[in-house]
PDB file of C-alpha atoms in Angstrom:
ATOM      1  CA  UNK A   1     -13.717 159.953 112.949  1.00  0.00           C
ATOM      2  CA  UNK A   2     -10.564 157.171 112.779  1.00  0.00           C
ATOM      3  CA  UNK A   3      -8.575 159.906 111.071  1.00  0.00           C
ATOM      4  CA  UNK A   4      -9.121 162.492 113.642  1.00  0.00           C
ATOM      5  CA  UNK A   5      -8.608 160.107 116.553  1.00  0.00           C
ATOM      6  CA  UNK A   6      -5.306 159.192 114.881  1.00  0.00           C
ATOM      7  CA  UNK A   7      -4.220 162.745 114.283  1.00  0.00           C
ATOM      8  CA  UNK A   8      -4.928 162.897 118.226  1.00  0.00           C
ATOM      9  CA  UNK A   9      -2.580 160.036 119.014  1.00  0.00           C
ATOM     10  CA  UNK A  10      -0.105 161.279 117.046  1.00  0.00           C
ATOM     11  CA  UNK A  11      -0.230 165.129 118.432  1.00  0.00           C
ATOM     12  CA  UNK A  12      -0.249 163.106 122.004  1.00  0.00           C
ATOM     13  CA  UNK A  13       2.745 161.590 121.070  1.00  0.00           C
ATOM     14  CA  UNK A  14       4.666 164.268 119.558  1.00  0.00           C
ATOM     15  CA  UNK A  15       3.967 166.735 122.592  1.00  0.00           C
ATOM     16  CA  UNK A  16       4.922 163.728 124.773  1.00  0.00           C
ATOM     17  CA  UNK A  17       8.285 162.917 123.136  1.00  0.00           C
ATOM     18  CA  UNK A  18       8.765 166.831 122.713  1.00  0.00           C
ATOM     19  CA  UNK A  19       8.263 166.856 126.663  1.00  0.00           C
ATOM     20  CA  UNK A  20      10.262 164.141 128.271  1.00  0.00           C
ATOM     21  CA  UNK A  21      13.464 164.337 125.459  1.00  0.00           C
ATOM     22  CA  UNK A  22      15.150 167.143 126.964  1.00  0.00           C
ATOM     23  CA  UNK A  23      14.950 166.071 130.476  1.00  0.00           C
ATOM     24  CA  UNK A  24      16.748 163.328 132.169  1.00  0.00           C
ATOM     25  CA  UNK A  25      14.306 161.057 132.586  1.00  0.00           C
ATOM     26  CA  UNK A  26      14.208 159.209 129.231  1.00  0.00           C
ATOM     27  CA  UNK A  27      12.157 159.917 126.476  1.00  0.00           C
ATOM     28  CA  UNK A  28      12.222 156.372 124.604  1.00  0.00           C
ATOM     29  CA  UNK A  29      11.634 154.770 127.836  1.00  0.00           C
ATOM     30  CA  UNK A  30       8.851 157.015 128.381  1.00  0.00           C
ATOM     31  CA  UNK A  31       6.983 155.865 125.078  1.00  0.00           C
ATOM     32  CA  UNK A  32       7.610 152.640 125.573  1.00  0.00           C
ATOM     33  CA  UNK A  33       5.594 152.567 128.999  1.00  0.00           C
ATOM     34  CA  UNK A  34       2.974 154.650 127.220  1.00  0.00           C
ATOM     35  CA  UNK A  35       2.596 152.307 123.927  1.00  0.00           C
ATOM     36  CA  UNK A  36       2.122 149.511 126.682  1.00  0.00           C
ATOM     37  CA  UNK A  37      -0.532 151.364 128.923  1.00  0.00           C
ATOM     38  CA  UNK A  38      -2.414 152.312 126.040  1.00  0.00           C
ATOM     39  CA  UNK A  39      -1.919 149.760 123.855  1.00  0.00           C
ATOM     40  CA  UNK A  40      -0.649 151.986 121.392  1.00  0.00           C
ATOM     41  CA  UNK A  41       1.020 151.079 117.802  1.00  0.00           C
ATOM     42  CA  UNK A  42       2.995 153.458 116.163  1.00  0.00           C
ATOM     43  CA  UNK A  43       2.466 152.789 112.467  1.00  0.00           C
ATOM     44  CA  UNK A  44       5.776 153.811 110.502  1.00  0.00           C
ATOM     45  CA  UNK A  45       8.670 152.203 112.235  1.00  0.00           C
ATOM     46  CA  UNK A  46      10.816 155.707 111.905  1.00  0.00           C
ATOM     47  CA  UNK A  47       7.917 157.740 113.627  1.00  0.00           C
ATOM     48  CA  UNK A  48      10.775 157.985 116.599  1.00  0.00           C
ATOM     49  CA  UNK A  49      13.072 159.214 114.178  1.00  0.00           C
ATOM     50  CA  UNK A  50      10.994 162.136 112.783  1.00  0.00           C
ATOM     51  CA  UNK A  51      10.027 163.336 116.344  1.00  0.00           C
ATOM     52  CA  UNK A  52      13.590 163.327 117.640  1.00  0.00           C
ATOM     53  CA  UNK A  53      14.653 165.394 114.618  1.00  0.00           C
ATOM     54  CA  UNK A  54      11.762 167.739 116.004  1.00  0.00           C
ATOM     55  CA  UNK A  55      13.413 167.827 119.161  1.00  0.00           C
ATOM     56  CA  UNK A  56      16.564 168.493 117.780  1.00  0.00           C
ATOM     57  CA  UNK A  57      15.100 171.980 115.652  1.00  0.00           C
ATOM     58  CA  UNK A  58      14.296 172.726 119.229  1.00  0.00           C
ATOM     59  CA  UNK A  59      18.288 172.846 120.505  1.00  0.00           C
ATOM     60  CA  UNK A  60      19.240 174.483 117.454  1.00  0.00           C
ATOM     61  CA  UNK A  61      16.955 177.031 118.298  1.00  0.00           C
ATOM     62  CA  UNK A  62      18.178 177.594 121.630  1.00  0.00           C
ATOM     63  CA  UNK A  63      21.608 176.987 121.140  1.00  0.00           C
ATOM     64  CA  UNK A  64      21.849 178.959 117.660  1.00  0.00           C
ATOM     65  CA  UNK A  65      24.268 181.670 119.073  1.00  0.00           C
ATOM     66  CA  UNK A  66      26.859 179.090 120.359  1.00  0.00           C
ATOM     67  CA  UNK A  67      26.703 176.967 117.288  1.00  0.00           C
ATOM     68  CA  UNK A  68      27.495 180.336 115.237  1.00  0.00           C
ATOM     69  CA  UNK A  69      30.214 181.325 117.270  1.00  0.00           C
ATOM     70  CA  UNK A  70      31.815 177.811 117.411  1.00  0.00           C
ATOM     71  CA  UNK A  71      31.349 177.278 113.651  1.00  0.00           C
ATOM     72  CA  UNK A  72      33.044 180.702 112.944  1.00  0.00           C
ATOM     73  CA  UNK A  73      35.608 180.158 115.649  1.00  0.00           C
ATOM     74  CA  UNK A  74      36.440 176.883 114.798  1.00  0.00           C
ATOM     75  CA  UNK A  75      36.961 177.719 111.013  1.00  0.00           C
ATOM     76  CA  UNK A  76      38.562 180.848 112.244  1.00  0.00           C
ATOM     77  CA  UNK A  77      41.272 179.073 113.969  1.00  0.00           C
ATOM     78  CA  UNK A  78      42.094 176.717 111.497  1.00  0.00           C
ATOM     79  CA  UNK A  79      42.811 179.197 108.685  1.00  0.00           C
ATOM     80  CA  UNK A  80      44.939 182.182 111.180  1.00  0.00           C
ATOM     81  CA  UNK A  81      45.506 180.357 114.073  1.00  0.00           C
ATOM     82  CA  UNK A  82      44.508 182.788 116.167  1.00  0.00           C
ATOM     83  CA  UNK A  83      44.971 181.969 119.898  1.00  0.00           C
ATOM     84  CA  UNK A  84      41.223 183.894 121.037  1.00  0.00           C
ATOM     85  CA  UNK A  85      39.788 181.023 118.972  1.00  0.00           C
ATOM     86  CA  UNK A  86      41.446 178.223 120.247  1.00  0.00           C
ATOM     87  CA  UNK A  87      39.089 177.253 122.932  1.00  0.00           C
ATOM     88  CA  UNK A  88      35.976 177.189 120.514  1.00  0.00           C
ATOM     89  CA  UNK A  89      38.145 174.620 117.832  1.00  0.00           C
ATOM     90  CA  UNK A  90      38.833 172.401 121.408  1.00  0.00           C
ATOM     91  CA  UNK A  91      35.308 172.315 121.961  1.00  0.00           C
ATOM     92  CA  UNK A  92      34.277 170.988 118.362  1.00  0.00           C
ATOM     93  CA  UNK A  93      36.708 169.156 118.359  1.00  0.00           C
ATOM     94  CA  UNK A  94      35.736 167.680 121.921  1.00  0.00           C
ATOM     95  CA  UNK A  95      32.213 167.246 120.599  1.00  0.00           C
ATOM     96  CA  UNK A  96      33.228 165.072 117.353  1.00  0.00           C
ATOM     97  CA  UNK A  97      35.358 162.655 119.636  1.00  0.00           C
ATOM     98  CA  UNK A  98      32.166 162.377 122.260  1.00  0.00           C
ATOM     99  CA  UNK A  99      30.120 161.851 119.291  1.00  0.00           C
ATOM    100  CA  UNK A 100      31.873 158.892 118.369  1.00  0.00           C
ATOM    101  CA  UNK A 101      31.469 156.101 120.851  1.00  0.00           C
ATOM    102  CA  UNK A 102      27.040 156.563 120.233  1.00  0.00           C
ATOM    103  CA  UNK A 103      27.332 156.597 116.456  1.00  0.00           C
ATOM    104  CA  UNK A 104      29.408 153.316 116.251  1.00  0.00           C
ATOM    105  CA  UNK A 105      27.323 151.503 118.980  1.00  0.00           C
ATOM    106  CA  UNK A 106      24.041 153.122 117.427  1.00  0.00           C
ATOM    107  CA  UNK A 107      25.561 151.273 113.970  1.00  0.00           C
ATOM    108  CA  UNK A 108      26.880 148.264 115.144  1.00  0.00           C
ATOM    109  CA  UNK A 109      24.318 146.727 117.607  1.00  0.00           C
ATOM    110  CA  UNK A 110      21.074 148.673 116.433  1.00  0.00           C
ATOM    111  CA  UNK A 111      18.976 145.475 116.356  1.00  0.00           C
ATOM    112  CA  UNK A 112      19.878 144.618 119.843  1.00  0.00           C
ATOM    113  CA  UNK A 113      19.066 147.896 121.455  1.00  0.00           C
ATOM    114  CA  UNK A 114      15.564 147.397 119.710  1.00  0.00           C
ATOM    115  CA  UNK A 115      15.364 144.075 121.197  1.00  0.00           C
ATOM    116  CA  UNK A 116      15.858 145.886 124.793  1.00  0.00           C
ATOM    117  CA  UNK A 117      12.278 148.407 124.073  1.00  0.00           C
ATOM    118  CA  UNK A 118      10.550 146.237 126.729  1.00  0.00           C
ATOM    119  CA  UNK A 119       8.817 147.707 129.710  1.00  0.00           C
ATOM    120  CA  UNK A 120      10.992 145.698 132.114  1.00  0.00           C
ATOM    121  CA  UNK A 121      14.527 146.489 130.848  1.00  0.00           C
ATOM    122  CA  UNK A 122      13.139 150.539 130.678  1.00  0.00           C
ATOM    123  CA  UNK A 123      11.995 150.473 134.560  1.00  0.00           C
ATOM    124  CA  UNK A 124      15.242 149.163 135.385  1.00  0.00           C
ATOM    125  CA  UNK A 125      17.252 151.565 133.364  1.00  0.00           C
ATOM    126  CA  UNK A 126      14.922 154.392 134.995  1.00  0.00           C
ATOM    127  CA  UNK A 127      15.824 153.269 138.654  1.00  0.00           C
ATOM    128  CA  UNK A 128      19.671 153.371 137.384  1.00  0.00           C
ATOM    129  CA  UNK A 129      18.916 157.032 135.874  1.00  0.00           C
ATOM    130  CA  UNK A 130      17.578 157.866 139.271  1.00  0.00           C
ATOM    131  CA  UNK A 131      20.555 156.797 141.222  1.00  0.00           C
ATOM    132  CA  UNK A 132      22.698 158.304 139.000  1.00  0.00           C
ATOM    133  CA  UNK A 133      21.079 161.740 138.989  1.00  0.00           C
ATOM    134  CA  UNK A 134      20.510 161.511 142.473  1.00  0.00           C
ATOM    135  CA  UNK A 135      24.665 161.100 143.147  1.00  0.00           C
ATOM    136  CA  UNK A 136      25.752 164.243 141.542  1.00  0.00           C
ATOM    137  CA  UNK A 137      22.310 166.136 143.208  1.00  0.00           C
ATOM    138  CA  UNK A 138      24.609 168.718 145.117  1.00  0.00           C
ATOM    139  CA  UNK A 139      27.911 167.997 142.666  1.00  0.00           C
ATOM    140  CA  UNK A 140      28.902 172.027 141.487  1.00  0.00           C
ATOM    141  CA  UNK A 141      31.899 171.489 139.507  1.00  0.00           C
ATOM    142  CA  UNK A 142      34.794 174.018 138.289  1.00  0.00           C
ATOM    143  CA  UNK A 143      35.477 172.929 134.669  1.00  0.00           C
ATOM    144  CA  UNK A 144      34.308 175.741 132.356  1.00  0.00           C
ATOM    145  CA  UNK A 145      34.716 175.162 128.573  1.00  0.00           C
ATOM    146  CA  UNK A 146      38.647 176.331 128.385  1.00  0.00           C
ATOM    147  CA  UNK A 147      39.040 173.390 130.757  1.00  0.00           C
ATOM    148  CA  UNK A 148      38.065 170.390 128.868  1.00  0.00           C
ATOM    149  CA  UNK A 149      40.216 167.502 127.391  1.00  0.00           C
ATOM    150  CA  UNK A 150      39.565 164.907 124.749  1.00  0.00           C
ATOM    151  CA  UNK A 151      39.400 162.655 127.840  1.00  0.00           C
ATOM    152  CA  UNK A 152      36.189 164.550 129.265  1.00  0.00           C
ATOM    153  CA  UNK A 153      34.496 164.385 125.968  1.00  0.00           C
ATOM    154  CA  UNK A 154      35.290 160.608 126.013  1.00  0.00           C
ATOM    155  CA  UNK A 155      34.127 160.065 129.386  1.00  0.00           C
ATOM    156  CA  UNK A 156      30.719 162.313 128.346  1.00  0.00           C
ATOM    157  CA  UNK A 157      30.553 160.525 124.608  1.00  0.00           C
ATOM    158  CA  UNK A 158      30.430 156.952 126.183  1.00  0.00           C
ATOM    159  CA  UNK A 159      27.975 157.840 129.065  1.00  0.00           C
ATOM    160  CA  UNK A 160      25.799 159.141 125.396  1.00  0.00           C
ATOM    161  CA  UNK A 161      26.479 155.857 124.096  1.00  0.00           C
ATOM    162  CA  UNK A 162      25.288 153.770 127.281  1.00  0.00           C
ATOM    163  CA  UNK A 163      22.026 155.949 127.108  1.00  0.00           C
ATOM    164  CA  UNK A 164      21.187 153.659 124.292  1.00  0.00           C
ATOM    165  CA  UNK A 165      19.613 151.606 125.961  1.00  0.00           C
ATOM    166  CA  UNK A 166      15.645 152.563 126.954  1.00  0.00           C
ATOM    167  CA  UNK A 167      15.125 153.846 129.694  1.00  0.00           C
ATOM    168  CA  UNK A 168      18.584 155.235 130.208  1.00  0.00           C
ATOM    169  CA  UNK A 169      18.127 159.151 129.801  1.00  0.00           C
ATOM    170  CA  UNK A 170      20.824 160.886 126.825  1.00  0.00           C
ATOM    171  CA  UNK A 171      20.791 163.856 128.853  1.00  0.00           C
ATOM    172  CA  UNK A 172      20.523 162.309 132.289  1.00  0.00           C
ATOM    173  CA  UNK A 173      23.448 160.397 131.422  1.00  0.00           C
ATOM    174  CA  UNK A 174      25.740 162.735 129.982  1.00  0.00           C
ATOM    175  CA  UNK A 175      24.711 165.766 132.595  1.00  0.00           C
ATOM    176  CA  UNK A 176      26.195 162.792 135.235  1.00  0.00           C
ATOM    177  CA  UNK A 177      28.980 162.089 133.333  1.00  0.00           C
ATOM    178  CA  UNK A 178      30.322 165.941 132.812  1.00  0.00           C
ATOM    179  CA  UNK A 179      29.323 166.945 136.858  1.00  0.00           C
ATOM    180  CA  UNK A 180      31.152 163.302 137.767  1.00  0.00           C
ATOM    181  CA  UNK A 181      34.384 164.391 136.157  1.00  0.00           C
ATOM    182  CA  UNK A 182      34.162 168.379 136.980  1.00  0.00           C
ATOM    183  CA  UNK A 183      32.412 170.428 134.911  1.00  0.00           C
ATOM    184  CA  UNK A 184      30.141 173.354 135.884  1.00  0.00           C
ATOM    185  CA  UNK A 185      26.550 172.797 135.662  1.00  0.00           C
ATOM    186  CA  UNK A 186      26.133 175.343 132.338  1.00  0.00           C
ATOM    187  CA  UNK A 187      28.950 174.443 131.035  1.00  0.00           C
ATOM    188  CA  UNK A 188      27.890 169.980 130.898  1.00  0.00           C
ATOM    189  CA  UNK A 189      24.362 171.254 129.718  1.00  0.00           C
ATOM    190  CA  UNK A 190      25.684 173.426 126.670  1.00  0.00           C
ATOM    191  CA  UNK A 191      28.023 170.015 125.998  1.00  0.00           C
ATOM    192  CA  UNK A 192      25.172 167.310 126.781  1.00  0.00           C
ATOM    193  CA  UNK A 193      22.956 169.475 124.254  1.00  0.00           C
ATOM    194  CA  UNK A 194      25.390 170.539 121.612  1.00  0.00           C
ATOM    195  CA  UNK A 195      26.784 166.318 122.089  1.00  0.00           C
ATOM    196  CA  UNK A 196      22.619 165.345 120.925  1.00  0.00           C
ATOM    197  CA  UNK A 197      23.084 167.315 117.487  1.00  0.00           C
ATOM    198  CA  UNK A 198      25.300 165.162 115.466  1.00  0.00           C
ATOM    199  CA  UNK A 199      23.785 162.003 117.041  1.00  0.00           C
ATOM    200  CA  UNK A 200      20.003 163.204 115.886  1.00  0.00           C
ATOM    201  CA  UNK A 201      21.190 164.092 112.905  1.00  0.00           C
ATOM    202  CA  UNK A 202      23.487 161.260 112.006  1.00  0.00           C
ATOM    203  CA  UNK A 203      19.950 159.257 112.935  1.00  0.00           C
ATOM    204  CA  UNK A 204      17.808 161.005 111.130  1.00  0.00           C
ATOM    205  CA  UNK A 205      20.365 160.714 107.963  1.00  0.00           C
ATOM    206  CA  UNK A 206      20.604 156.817 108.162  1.00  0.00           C
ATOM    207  CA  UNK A 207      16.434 156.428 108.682  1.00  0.00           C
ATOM    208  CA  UNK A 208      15.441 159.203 105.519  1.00  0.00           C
ATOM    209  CA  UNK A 209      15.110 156.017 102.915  1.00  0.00           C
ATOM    210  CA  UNK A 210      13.009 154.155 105.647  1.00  0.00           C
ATOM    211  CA  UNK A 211      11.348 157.106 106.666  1.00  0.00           C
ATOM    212  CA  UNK A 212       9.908 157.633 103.044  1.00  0.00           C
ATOM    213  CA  UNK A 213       9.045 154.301 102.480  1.00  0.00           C
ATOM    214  CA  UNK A 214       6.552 154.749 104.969  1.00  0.00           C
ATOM    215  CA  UNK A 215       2.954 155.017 103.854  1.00  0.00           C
ATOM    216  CA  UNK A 216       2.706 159.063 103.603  1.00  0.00           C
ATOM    217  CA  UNK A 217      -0.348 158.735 102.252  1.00  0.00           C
ATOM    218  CA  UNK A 218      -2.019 158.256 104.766  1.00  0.00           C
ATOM    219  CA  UNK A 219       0.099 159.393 107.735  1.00  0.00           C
ATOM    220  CA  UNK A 220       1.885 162.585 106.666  1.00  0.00           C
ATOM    221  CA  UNK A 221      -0.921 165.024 108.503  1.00  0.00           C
ATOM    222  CA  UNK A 222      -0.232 162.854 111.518  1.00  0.00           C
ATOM    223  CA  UNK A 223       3.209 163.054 111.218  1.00  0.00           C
ATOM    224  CA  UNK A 224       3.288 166.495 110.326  1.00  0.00           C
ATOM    225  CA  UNK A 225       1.204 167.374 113.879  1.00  0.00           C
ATOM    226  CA  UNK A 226       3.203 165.360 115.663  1.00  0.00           C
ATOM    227  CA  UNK A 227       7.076 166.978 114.319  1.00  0.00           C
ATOM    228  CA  UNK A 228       5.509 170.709 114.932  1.00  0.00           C
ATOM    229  CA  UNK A 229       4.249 169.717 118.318  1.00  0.00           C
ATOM    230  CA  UNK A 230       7.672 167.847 119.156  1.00  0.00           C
ATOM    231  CA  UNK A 231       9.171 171.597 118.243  1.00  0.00           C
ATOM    232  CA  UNK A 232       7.074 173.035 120.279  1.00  0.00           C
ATOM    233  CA  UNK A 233       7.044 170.756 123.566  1.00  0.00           C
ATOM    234  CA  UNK A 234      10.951 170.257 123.156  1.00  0.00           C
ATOM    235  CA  UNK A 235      11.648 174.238 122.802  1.00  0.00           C
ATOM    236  CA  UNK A 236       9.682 174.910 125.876  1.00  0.00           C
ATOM    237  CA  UNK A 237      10.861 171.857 127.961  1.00  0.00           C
ATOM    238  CA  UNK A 238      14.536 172.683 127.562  1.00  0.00           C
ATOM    239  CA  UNK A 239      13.933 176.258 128.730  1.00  0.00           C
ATOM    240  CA  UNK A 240      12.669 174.774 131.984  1.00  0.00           C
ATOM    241  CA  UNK A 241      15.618 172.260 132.131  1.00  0.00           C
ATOM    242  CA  UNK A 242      18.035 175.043 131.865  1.00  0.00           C
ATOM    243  CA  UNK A 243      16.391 176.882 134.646  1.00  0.00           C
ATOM    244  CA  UNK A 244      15.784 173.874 136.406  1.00  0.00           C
ATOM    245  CA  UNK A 245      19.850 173.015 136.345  1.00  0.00           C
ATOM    246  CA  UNK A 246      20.573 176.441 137.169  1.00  0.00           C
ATOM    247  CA  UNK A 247      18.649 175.949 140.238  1.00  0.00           C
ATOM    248  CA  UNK A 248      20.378 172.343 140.882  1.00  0.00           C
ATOM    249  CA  UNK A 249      17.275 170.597 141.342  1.00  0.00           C
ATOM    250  CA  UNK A 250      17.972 167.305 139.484  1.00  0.00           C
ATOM    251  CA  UNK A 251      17.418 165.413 142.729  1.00  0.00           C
ATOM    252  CA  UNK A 252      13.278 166.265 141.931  1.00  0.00           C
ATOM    253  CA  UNK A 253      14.278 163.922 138.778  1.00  0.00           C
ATOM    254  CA  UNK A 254      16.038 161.291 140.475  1.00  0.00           C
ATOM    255  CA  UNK A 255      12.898 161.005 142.195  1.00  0.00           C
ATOM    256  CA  UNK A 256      10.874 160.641 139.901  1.00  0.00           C
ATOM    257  CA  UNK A 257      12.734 158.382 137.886  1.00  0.00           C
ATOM    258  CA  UNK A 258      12.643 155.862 141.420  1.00  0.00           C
ATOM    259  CA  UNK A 259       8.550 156.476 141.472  1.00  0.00           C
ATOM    260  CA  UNK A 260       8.014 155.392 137.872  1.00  0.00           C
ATOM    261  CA  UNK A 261      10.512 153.174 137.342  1.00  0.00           C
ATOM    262  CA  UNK A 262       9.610 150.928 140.907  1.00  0.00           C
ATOM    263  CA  UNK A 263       5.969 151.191 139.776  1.00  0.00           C
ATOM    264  CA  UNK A 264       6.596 149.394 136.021  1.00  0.00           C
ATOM    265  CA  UNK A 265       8.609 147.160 137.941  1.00  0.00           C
ATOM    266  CA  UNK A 266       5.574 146.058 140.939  1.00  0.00           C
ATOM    267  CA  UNK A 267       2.146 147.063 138.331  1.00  0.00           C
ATOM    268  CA  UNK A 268       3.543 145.957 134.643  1.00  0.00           C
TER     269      UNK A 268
END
């Protein structure tokens, strides 16, 4: 009876993370309020870890086409030059500079963002998610992916890295970021979602040796639940986003984010 109660918890958790990651209101934050509510424990410290890489199978999914035709493109224009290409090589290249700023913060001052899971810092950081979401609300911008710089993908890499903090949404913040500074609604999605790859997988690289000295033993059916059902969730999620931004209806989210994050703030 324990066992199947945990495997519960953990399928709870995975269709939870899988749920919340891909929209802007902040997954971490999310599971923080829920570990307090329900005095939860997560046993395995890299649990997160192993979830988010679930998540991330998800945008690989969805996003498989563009990652083949900017892999090819970018290689492609490398070896002949060839001016069709160009625009694909900017935009990898744009992505590696915005993935920068997250990765070397992520590195540097790990211990401190952990020190920030608490349910007071995330109901802050969801109020500041709502206002931020709720400023670009009716923001349609003109930049299409021909028309970035390396000083958009900077501008969209550091909003990723200030989204390291709980309760700050990744894609809230970088979705802000590219409408702020111009870009079309599709066109900061694709970026905000191609921008998570190399961060998820750049985490889930640095956690694999603390990730397998969890006890497996015991919690690899758990875990194993919880990574399909963070697929799953994520996949379907996302597919709502994306009609949800091509609606421009993020001001439903900035909403939200003011409802939950006032109410940790007054209740918890």
């Amino acid at each position: 009876m324990q066992e199947f109660f945990l495997i519960l918890k953990y399928l709870f958790l995975g269709l939870f993370q899988g749920i919340t990651e891909p929209i802007p209101i902040s997954s971490s934050g999310h599971l923080v309020i829920v570990q307090h509510l329900m005095n939860l424990e997560i046993e395995g410290l890299d649990f997160l870890v192993l979830v988010n890489f679930g998540s991330l199978i998800a945008v690989l999914m969805i996003y498989w086409d563009d990652i083949v035709r900017l892999f090819k493109n970018g290689i492609g224009y490398l070896v002949t030059k060839d001016s069709r290409q160009k625009d694909d090589f900017d935009f990898v290249l744009y992505l590696i500079i915005g993935t920068v700023p997250a990765g070397v913060l992520g590195v540097l001052f790990k211990d401190v963002f952990e020190q920030l899971k608490t349910v007071e810092v995330v109901a802050i950081a969801l109020v500041i998610t709502g206002f931020a979401l709720w400023i670009i609300r009716n923001i349609r911008g003109v930049k299409n992916d021909g028309m970035l710089t390396w000083k958009d993908a900077l501008i969209v890499g550091l909003a990723q890295a200030v989204a390291l903090i709980p309760g700050i949404s990744r894609s809230g913040a970088t979705i802000v970021a590219a409408m702020l500074i111009g870009m079309k609604q599709q066109t900061a999605l694709r970026f905000s979602f191609l921008l998570y790859i190399p961060v998820s997988l750049g985490t889930m690289l640095l956690s694999v040796g603390d990730l397998m000295g969890d006890d497996l033993s015991t919690l690899w059916l758990p875990y194993l639940i919880a990574f399909i059902a963070s697929i799953f969730a994520s996949y379907i999620s996302l597919k709502w986003f994306m009609n949800i931004m091509a609606q421009g209806n993020l001001k439903y989210f900035a909403v939200y984010c003011f409802i939950v994050g006032g109410l940790v703030l007054i209740f918890l």
